[in-house]
């Protein structure tokens, strides 16, 4: 079956603009995660959705970042008034049930460049 | 404050030899540890994991060792193959939450 897909694969934007990144998880996976990887760094957790539970937003770096998920399908990560430090690869992952032992499957990422 | 540390940014080994990738952590609440492998322009793919109740887990050429007292884990690849050349990330989670905390990664190059 299809893996996690993300769009766009690359996004170049100007400082101050808003951007929307999309993630299509593996069908049937109830858990969805967003991470980002800045240059030379490891992946940083941003937000986690599990079924109908309230999302865990503890990793969002500022109130300019928000994410939504419709049911158990598509998620969008929105960054408002982008800053240069937002430049990173944004990775989405999904897992079957979201438990600690569940393997997280990652998409290819969206490379965001803020000029 | 980095809770998962991969202090060596790169490692180069000859094909057929052993690759040993190291990882240290500071958070004693971590109880599940994973290794992910990443090729350029692709997302990380899960490689192998270990829970804190074990000290070793083996899957084919890949073995992960966990030393809880030292807060250290290592990934052994034997024998190393050129296709193993990639960035390897160590990650950890706590029982309370499935979100992963990653190290910065180590670039492994396997020379033919």
Tab-separated table of C-alpha atoms in Angstrom, chain B:
chain	number	residue	atom	x	y	z
B	1	UNK	CA	19.299	20.836	26.111
B	2	UNK	CA	19.831	17.707	24.050
B	3	UNK	CA	18.354	14.641	25.674
B	4	UNK	CA	19.614	12.265	22.973
B	5	UNK	CA	23.185	12.740	21.821
B	6	UNK	CA	25.055	11.297	18.910
B	7	UNK	CA	28.455	12.825	19.427
B	8	UNK	CA	30.180	11.561	16.301
B	9	UNK	CA	28.863	13.241	13.155
B	10	UNK	CA	30.297	10.653	10.781
B	11	UNK	CA	31.788	7.188	10.526
B	12	UNK	CA	33.575	5.487	7.639
B	13	UNK	CA	34.104	1.727	7.519
B	14	UNK	CA	35.193	-0.810	4.942
B	15	UNK	CA	32.677	-3.150	3.393
B	16	UNK	CA	32.453	-6.397	5.334
B	17	UNK	CA	33.668	-4.897	8.604
B	18	UNK	CA	31.601	-3.969	11.641
B	19	UNK	CA	29.981	-0.534	11.997
B	20	UNK	CA	29.352	0.636	15.550
B	21	UNK	CA	27.132	3.686	15.981
B	22	UNK	CA	26.839	5.158	19.449
B	23	UNK	CA	24.126	7.117	21.223
B	24	UNK	CA	23.863	8.576	24.728
B	25	UNK	CA	20.813	9.900	26.519
B	26	UNK	CA	20.216	11.968	29.624
B	27	UNK	CA	16.523	11.442	30.409
B	28	UNK	CA	16.149	8.473	32.757
B	29	UNK	CA	12.419	8.336	31.919
B	30	UNK	CA	13.168	7.050	28.413
B	31	UNK	CA	12.166	3.419	28.201
B	32	UNK	CA	12.039	2.710	24.478
B	33	UNK	CA	14.825	3.314	22.013
B	34	UNK	CA	14.864	3.171	18.239
B	35	UNK	CA	17.220	3.544	15.324
B	36	UNK	CA	16.072	5.091	12.082
B	37	UNK	CA	17.964	5.184	8.805
B	38	UNK	CA	17.645	8.033	6.340
B	39	UNK	CA	18.678	8.331	2.708
B	40	UNK	CA	18.884	11.775	1.050
B	41	UNK	CA	15.514	13.233	-0.002
B	42	UNK	CA	13.637	10.464	1.802
B	43	UNK	CA	11.985	10.271	5.192
B	44	UNK	CA	13.584	8.233	7.974
B	45	UNK	CA	12.768	4.522	7.950
B	46	UNK	CA	12.554	2.409	11.080
B	47	UNK	CA	15.430	-0.008	11.512
B	48	UNK	CA	15.374	-1.617	14.943
B	49	UNK	CA	14.200	-0.904	18.482
B	50	UNK	CA	14.780	-2.011	22.057
B	51	UNK	CA	12.792	-1.620	25.225
B	52	UNK	CA	14.456	-0.799	28.525
B	53	UNK	CA	13.693	-4.240	29.929
B	54	UNK	CA	16.175	-5.732	27.480
B	55	UNK	CA	19.871	-5.167	26.913
B	56	UNK	CA	20.117	-6.557	23.401
B	57	UNK	CA	17.928	-6.928	20.337
B	58	UNK	CA	19.048	-8.510	17.102
B	59	UNK	CA	17.550	-8.433	13.619
B	60	UNK	CA	19.673	-9.941	10.886
B	61	UNK	CA	22.819	-7.884	10.449
B	62	UNK	CA	21.629	-5.275	12.956
B	63	UNK	CA	21.997	-5.518	16.723
B	64	UNK	CA	21.177	-2.841	19.260
B	65	UNK	CA	22.744	-2.918	22.713
B	66	UNK	CA	21.406	-0.960	25.669
B	67	UNK	CA	23.367	-0.097	28.807
B	68	UNK	CA	20.888	1.606	31.117
B	69	UNK	CA	23.347	2.335	33.902
B	70	UNK	CA	25.529	4.230	31.438
B	71	UNK	CA	22.526	5.666	29.559
B	72	UNK	CA	24.150	4.449	26.372
B	73	UNK	CA	23.051	2.450	23.387
B	74	UNK	CA	24.825	1.316	20.278
B	75	UNK	CA	23.898	-0.082	16.900
B	76	UNK	CA	26.127	-2.753	15.397
B	77	UNK	CA	25.960	-3.565	11.707
B	78	UNK	CA	27.778	-6.738	10.704
B	79	UNK	CA	28.870	-7.145	7.978
B	80	UNK	CA	28.585	-3.590	6.685
B	81	UNK	CA	27.487	-3.162	3.071
B	82	UNK	CA	27.748	-0.132	0.733
B	83	UNK	CA	23.933	0.092	0.748
B	84	UNK	CA	24.108	0.800	4.478
B	85	UNK	CA	25.605	4.213	3.706
B	86	UNK	CA	23.045	6.668	5.107
B	87	UNK	CA	22.330	8.903	8.081
B	88	UNK	CA	21.387	6.974	11.214
B	89	UNK	CA	19.255	8.581	13.910
B	90	UNK	CA	18.926	7.361	17.453
B	91	UNK	CA	15.545	8.142	19.041
B	92	UNK	CA	13.863	7.568	22.383
B	93	UNK	CA	10.452	7.829	23.996
B	94	UNK	CA	8.854	7.508	27.418
B	95	UNK	CA	5.960	5.282	28.341
B	96	UNK	CA	3.778	8.303	28.881
B	97	UNK	CA	4.007	9.578	25.347
B	98	UNK	CA	4.832	8.117	21.987
B	99	UNK	CA	6.504	11.240	20.617
B	100	UNK	CA	10.112	10.589	19.725
B	101	UNK	CA	13.165	12.559	20.796
B	102	UNK	CA	15.909	12.288	18.195
B	103	UNK	CA	19.655	12.715	18.157
B	104	UNK	CA	21.361	14.764	15.443
B	105	UNK	CA	22.255	11.713	13.421
B	106	UNK	CA	25.483	10.137	12.235
B	107	UNK	CA	26.485	9.752	8.608
B	108	UNK	CA	27.773	6.266	7.886
B	109	UNK	CA	29.866	5.665	4.781
B	110	UNK	CA	30.693	2.096	3.844
B	111	UNK	CA	33.601	1.923	1.425
B	112	UNK	CA	33.575	-0.902	-1.161
